[in-house]
mmCIF file of C-alpha atoms in Angstrom:
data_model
loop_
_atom_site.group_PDB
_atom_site.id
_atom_site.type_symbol
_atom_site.label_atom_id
_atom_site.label_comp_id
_atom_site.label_asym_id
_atom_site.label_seq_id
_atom_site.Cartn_x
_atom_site.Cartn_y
_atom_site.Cartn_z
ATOM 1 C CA UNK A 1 -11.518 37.707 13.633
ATOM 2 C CA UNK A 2 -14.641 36.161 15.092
ATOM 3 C CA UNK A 3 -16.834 37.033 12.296
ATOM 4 C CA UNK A 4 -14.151 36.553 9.293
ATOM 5 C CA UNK A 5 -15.889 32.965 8.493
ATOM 6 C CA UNK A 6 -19.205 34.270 8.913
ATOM 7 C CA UNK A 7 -21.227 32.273 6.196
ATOM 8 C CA UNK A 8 -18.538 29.893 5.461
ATOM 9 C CA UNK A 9 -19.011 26.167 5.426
ATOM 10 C CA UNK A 10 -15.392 24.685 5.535
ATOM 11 C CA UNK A 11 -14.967 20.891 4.897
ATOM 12 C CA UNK A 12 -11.758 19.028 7.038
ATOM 13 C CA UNK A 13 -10.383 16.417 5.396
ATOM 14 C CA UNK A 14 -8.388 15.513 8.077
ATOM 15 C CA UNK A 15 -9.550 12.997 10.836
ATOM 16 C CA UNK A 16 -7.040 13.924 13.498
ATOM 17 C CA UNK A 17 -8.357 16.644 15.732
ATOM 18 C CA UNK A 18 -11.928 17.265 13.678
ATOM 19 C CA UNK A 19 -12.926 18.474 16.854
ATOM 20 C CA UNK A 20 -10.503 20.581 17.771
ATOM 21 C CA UNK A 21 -10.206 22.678 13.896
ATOM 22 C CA UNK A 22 -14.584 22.499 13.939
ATOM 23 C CA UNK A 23 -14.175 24.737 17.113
ATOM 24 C CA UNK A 24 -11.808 27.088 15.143
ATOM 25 C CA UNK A 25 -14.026 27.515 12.585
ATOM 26 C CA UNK A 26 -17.203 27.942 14.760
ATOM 27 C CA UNK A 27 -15.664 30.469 16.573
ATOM 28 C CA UNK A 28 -14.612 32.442 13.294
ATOM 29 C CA UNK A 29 -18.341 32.574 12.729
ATOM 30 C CA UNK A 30 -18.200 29.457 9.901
ATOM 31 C CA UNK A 31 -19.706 26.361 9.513
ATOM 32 C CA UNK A 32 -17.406 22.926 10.031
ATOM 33 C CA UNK A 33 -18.336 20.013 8.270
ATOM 34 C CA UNK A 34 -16.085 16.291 8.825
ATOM 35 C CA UNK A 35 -15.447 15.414 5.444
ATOM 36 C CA UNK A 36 -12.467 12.430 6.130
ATOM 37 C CA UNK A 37 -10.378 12.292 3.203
ATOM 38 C CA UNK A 38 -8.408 9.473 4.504
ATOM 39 C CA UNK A 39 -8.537 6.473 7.139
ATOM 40 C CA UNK A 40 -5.849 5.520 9.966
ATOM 41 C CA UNK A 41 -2.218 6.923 10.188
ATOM 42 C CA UNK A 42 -0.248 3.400 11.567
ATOM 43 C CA UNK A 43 2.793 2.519 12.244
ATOM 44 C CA UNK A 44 4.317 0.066 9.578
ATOM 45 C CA UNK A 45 6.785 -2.452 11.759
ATOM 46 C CA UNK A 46 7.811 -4.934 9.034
ATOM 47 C CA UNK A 47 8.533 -1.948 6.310
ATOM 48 C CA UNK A 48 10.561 0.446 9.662
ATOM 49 C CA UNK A 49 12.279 -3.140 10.460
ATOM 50 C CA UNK A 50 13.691 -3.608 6.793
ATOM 51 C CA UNK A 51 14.606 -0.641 6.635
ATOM 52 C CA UNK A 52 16.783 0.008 9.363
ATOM 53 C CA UNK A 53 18.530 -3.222 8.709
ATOM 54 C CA UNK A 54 19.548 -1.866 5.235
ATOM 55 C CA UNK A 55 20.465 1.171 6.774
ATOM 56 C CA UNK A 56 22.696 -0.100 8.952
ATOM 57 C CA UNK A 57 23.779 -2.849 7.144
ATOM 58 C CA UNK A 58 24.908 -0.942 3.820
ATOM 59 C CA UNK A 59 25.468 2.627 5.551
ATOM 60 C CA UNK A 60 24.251 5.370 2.865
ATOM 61 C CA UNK A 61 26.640 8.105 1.815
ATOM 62 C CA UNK A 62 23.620 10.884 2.487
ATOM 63 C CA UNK A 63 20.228 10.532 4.307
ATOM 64 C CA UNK A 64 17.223 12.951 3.747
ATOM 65 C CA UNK A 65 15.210 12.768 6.440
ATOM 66 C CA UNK A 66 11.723 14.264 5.993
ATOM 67 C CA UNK A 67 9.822 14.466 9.396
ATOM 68 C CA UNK A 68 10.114 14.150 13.068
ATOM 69 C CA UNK A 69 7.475 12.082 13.748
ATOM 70 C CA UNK A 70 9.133 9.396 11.426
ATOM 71 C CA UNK A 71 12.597 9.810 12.481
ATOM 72 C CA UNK A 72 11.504 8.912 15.842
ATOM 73 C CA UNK A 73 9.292 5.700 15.201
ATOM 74 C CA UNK A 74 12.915 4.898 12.837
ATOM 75 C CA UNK A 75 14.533 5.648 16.656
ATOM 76 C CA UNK A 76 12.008 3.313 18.739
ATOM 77 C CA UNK A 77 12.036 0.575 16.383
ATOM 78 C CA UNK A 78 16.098 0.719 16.541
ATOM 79 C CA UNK A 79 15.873 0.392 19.834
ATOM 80 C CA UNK A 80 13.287 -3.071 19.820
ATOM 81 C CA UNK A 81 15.872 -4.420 17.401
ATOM 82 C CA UNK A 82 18.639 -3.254 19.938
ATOM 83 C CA UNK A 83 20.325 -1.448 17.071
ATOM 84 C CA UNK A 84 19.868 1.987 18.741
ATOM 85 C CA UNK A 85 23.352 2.698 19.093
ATOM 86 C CA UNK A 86 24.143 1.228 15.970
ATOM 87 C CA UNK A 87 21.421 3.346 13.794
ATOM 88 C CA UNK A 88 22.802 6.655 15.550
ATOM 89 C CA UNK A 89 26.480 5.735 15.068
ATOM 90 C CA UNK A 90 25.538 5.595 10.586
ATOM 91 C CA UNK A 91 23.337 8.359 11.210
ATOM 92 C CA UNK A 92 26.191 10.212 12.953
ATOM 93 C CA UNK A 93 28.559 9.141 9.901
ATOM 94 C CA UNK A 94 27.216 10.716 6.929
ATOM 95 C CA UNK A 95 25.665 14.429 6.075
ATOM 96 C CA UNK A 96 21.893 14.925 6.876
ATOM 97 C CA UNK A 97 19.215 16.957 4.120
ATOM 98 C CA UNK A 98 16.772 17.518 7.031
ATOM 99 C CA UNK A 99 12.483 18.944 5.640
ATOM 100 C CA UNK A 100 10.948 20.657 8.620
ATOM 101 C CA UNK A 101 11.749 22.328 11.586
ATOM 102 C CA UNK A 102 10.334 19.099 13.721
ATOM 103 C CA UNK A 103 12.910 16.751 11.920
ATOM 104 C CA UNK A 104 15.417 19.151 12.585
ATOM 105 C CA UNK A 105 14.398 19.241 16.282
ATOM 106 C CA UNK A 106 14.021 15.606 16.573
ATOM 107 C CA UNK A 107 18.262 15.320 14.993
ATOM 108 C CA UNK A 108 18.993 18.100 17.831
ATOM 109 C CA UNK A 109 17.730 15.925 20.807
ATOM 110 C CA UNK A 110 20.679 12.940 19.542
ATOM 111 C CA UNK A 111 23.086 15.944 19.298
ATOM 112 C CA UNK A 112 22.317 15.303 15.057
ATOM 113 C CA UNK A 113 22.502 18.824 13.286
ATOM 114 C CA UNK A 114 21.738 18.517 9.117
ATOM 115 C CA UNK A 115 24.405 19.906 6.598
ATOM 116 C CA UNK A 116 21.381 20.556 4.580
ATOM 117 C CA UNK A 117 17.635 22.224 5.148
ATOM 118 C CA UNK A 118 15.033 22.807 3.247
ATOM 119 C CA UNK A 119 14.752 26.335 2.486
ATOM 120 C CA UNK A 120 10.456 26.685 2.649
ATOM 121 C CA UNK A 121 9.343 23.167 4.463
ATOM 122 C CA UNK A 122 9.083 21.296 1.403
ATOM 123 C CA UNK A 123 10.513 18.520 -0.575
ATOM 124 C CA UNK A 124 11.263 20.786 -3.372
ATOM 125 C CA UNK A 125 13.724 22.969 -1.126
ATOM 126 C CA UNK A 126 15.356 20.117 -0.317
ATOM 127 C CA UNK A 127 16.587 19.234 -3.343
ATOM 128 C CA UNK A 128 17.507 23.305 -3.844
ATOM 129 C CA UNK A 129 19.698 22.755 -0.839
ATOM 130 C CA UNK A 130 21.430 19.985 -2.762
ATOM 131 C CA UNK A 131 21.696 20.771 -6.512
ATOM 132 C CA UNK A 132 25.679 21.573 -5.928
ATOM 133 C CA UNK A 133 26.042 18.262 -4.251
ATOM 134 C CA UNK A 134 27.866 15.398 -6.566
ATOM 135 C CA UNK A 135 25.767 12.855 -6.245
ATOM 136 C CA UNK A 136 26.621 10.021 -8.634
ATOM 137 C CA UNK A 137 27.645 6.991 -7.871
ATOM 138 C CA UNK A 138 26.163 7.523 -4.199
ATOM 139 C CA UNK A 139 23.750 6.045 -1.645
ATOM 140 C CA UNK A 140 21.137 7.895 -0.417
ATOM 141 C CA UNK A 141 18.416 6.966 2.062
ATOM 142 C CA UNK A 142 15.154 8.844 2.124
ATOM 143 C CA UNK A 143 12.659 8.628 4.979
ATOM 144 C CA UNK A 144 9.075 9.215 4.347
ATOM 145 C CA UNK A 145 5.973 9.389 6.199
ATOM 146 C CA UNK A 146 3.485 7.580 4.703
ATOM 147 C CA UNK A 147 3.666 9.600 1.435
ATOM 148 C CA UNK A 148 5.815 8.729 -1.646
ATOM 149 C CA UNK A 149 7.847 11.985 -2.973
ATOM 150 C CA UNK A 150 8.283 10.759 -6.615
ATOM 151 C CA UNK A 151 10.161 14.326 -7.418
ATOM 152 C CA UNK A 152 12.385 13.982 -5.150
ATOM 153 C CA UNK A 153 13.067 10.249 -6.118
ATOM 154 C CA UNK A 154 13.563 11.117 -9.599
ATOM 155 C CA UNK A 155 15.680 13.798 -9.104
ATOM 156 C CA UNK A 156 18.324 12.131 -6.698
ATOM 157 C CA UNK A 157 18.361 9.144 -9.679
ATOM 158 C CA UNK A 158 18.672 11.564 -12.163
ATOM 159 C CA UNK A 159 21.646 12.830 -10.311
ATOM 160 C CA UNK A 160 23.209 9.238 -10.611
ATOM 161 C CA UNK A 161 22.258 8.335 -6.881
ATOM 162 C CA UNK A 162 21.063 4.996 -5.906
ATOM 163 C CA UNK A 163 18.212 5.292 -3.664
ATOM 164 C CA UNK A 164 16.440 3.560 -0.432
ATOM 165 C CA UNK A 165 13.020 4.636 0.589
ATOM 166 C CA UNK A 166 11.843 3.897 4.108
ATOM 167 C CA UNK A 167 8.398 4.553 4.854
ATOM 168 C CA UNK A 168 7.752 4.201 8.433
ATOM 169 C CA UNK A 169 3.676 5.330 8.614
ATOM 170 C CA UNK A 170 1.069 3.865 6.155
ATOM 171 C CA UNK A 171 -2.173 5.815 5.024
ATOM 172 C CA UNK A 172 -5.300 4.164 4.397
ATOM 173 C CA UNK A 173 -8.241 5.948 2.717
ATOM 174 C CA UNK A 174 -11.254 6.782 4.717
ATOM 175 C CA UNK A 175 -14.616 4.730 5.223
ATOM 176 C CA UNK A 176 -16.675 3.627 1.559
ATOM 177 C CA UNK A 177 -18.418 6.325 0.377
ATOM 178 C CA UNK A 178 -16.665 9.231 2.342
ATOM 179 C CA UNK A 179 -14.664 10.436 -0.600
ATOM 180 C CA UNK A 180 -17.911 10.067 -2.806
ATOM 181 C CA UNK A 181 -19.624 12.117 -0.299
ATOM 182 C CA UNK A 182 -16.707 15.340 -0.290
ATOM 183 C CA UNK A 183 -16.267 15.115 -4.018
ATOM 184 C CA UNK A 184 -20.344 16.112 -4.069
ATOM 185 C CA UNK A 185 -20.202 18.725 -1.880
ATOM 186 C CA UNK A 186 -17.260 20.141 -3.970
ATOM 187 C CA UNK A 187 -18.800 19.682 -7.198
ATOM 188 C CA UNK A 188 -21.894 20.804 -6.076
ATOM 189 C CA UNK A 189 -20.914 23.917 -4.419
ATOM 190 C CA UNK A 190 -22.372 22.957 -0.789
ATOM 191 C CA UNK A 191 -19.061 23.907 0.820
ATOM 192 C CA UNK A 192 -16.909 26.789 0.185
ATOM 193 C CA UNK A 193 -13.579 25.547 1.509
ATOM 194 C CA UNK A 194 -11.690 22.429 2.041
ATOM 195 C CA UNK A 195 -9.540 22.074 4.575
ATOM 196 C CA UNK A 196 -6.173 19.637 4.391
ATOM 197 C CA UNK A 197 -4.145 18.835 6.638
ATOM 198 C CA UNK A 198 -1.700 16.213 4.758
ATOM 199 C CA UNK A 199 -1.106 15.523 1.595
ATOM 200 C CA UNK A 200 -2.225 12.154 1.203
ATOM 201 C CA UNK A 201 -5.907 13.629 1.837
ATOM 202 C CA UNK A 202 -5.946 15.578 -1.311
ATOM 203 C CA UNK A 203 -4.190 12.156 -3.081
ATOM 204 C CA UNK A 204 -6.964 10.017 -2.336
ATOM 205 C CA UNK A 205 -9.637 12.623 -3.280
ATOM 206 C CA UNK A 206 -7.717 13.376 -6.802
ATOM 207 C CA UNK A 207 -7.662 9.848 -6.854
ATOM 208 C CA UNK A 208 -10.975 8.939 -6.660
ATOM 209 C CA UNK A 209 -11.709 11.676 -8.738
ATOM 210 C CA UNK A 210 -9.860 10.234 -11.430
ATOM 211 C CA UNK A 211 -11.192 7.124 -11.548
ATOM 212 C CA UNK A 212 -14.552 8.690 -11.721
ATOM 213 C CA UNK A 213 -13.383 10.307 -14.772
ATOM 214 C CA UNK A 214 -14.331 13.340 -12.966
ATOM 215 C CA UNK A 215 -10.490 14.682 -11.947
ATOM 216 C CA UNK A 216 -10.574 18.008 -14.320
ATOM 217 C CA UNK A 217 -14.094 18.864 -12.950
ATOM 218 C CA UNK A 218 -12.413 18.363 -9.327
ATOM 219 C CA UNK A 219 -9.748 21.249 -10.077
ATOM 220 C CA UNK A 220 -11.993 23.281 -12.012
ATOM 221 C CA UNK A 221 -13.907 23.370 -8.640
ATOM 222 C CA UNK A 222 -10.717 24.530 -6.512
ATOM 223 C CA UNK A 223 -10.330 26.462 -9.194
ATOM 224 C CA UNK A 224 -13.355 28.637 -9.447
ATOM 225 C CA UNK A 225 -15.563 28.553 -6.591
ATOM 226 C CA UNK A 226 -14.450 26.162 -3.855
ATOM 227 C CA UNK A 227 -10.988 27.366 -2.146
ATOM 228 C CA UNK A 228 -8.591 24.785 -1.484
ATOM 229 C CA UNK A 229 -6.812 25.424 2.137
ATOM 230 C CA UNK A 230 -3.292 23.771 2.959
ATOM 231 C CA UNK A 231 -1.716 23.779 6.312
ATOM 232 C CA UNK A 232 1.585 23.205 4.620
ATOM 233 C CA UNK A 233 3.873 23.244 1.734
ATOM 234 C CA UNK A 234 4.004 19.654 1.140
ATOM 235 C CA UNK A 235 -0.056 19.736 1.342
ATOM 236 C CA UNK A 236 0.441 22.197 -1.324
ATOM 237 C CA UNK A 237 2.454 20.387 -3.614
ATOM 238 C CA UNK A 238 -0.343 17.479 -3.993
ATOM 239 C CA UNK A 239 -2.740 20.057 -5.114
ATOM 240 C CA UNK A 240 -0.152 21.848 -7.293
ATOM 241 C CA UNK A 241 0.870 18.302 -8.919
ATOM 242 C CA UNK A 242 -2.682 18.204 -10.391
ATOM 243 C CA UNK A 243 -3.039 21.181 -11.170
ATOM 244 C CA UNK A 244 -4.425 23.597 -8.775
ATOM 245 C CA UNK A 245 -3.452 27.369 -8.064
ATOM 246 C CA UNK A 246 -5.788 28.859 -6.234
ATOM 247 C CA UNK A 247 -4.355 27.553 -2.458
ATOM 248 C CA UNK A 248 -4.793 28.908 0.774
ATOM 249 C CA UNK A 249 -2.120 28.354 3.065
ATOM 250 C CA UNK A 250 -0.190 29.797 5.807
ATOM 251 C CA UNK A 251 3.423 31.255 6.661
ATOM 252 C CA UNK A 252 3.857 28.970 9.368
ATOM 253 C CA UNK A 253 2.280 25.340 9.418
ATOM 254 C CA UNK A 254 0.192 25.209 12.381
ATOM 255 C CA UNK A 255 -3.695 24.101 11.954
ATOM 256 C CA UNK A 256 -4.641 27.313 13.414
ATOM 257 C CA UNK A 257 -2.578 29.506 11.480
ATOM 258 C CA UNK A 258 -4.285 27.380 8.808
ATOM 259 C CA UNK A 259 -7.711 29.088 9.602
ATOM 260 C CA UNK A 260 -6.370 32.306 10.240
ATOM 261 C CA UNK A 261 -5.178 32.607 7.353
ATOM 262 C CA UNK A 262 -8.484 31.523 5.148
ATOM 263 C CA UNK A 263 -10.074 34.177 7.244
ATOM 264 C CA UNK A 264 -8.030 36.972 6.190
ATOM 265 C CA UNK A 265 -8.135 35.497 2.979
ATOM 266 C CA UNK A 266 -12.163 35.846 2.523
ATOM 267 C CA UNK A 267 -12.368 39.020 4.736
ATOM 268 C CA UNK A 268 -10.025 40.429 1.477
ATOM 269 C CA UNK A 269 -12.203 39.809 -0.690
ATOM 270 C CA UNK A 270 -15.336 40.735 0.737
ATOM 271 C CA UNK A 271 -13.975 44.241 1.530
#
């Protein structure tokens, strides 16, 4: 395993533990670059506020809840608004759709179990887990974290379901000139891999991309010489929503699963 990188330069998009996923490359034998693909994760009090007092003012007849992290900022803030009890007692009284097993583990600790669970850690096998579900003329309340999930969205308003989104994180993009600076190496073939760790990174990139007029150059990249790595299925359905099949990504979403995986990956297909 310590050589399977050997030659590789692998940008991270992700500014959370750089340090930590540049050591697991280095020690497969690659070379880490810190390519930032967005800014600060923060906490959004004003947006978490309004929406837990429409949550437990209206009580929904479903809620979808999408990560742990999120569900427990939705948690603390209850409890600054001293509506703790109150937000687990309309939690308590309507079925859950639970993404992840850290939501699911973050319902467990409240004694919270979901009727319904994604069936591969994404937003798509959520809505598998409730395409038998009658959902006109109902409430739903989707928590987010800091991503919109427009499919989702559509499909539960399709289904005749009125719908409130509460975002409790906020992404910002990264510093001026970052996002300039990856799409170059991409285009220009200086890196063989990039790394992402949430979805929003790829967003922003595409994003920019676009607005360069440069977006179907940007896939054509992933697609033929750069190797897009995801560390997770809803990573993966940012790429796939522009476009790109070629995706790297491992069984289990843990960053250094993420790695092991591009390793085996390129030792495939130099043997």
């Amino acid at each position: 395993m310590a050589e399977q990188l050997q030659g590789i330069t692998v940008a991270l998009a992700g500014p959370r533990k750089a340090e930590e996923m540049a050591k697991l490359v280095q020690n497969m034998g690659g070379t880490a670059l810190h390519r930032p693909a967005q800014g600060t994760v923060f906490l959004d009090d004003e947006a978490l506020r309004e929406g837990i007092t429409a949550w437990t003012a209206h009580p929904p007849d479903l809620a979808i809840l999408t990560t742990g992290m999120g569900l427990e900022a939705l948690f603390d803030m209850a409890l600054q608004m001293k509506l703790e009890n109150r937000f687990l007692e309309v939690l308590s009284a309507a079925p859950i759709a639970a993404r992840g097993y850290k939501t699911v583990n973050a319902l467990k600790k409240r004694g919270l179990h979901p009727e319904v669970r994604d069936d591969d850690g994404s937003t798509a096998g959520v809505i598998r887990g409730l395409k038998d579900w009658n959902l006109r003329g109902k409430s739903v309340v989707v928590q987010l974290h800091g991503d919109p999930a427009p499919h989702l969205v559509s499909w539960l308003k399709d289904a005749g379901a009125s719908v409130l989104q509460v975002e409790p994180y906020r992404h910002t993009p990264p510093e001026p000139g970052a996002l300039a600076l990856l799409y170059d190496d991409i285009a220009q073939g200086r890196v063989d891999a990039v790394a992402f760790t949430s979805a929003p990174q790829f967003r922003f990139l595409a994003q920019y991309a676009r607005e360069q007029g440069k977006l179907q150059e940007l896939v054509q990249a992933f697609e033929d010489k750069v190797l897009a790595v995801s560390v997770g299925r809803i990573t993966s359905e940012s790429l796939k929503d522009e476009g790109i099949t070629r995706i790297v990504m491992p069984e289990h979403e843990r960053m250094g699963s993420m790695f092991v995986e591009l390793g085996k990956y390129i030792a495939a297909q130099r043997y």
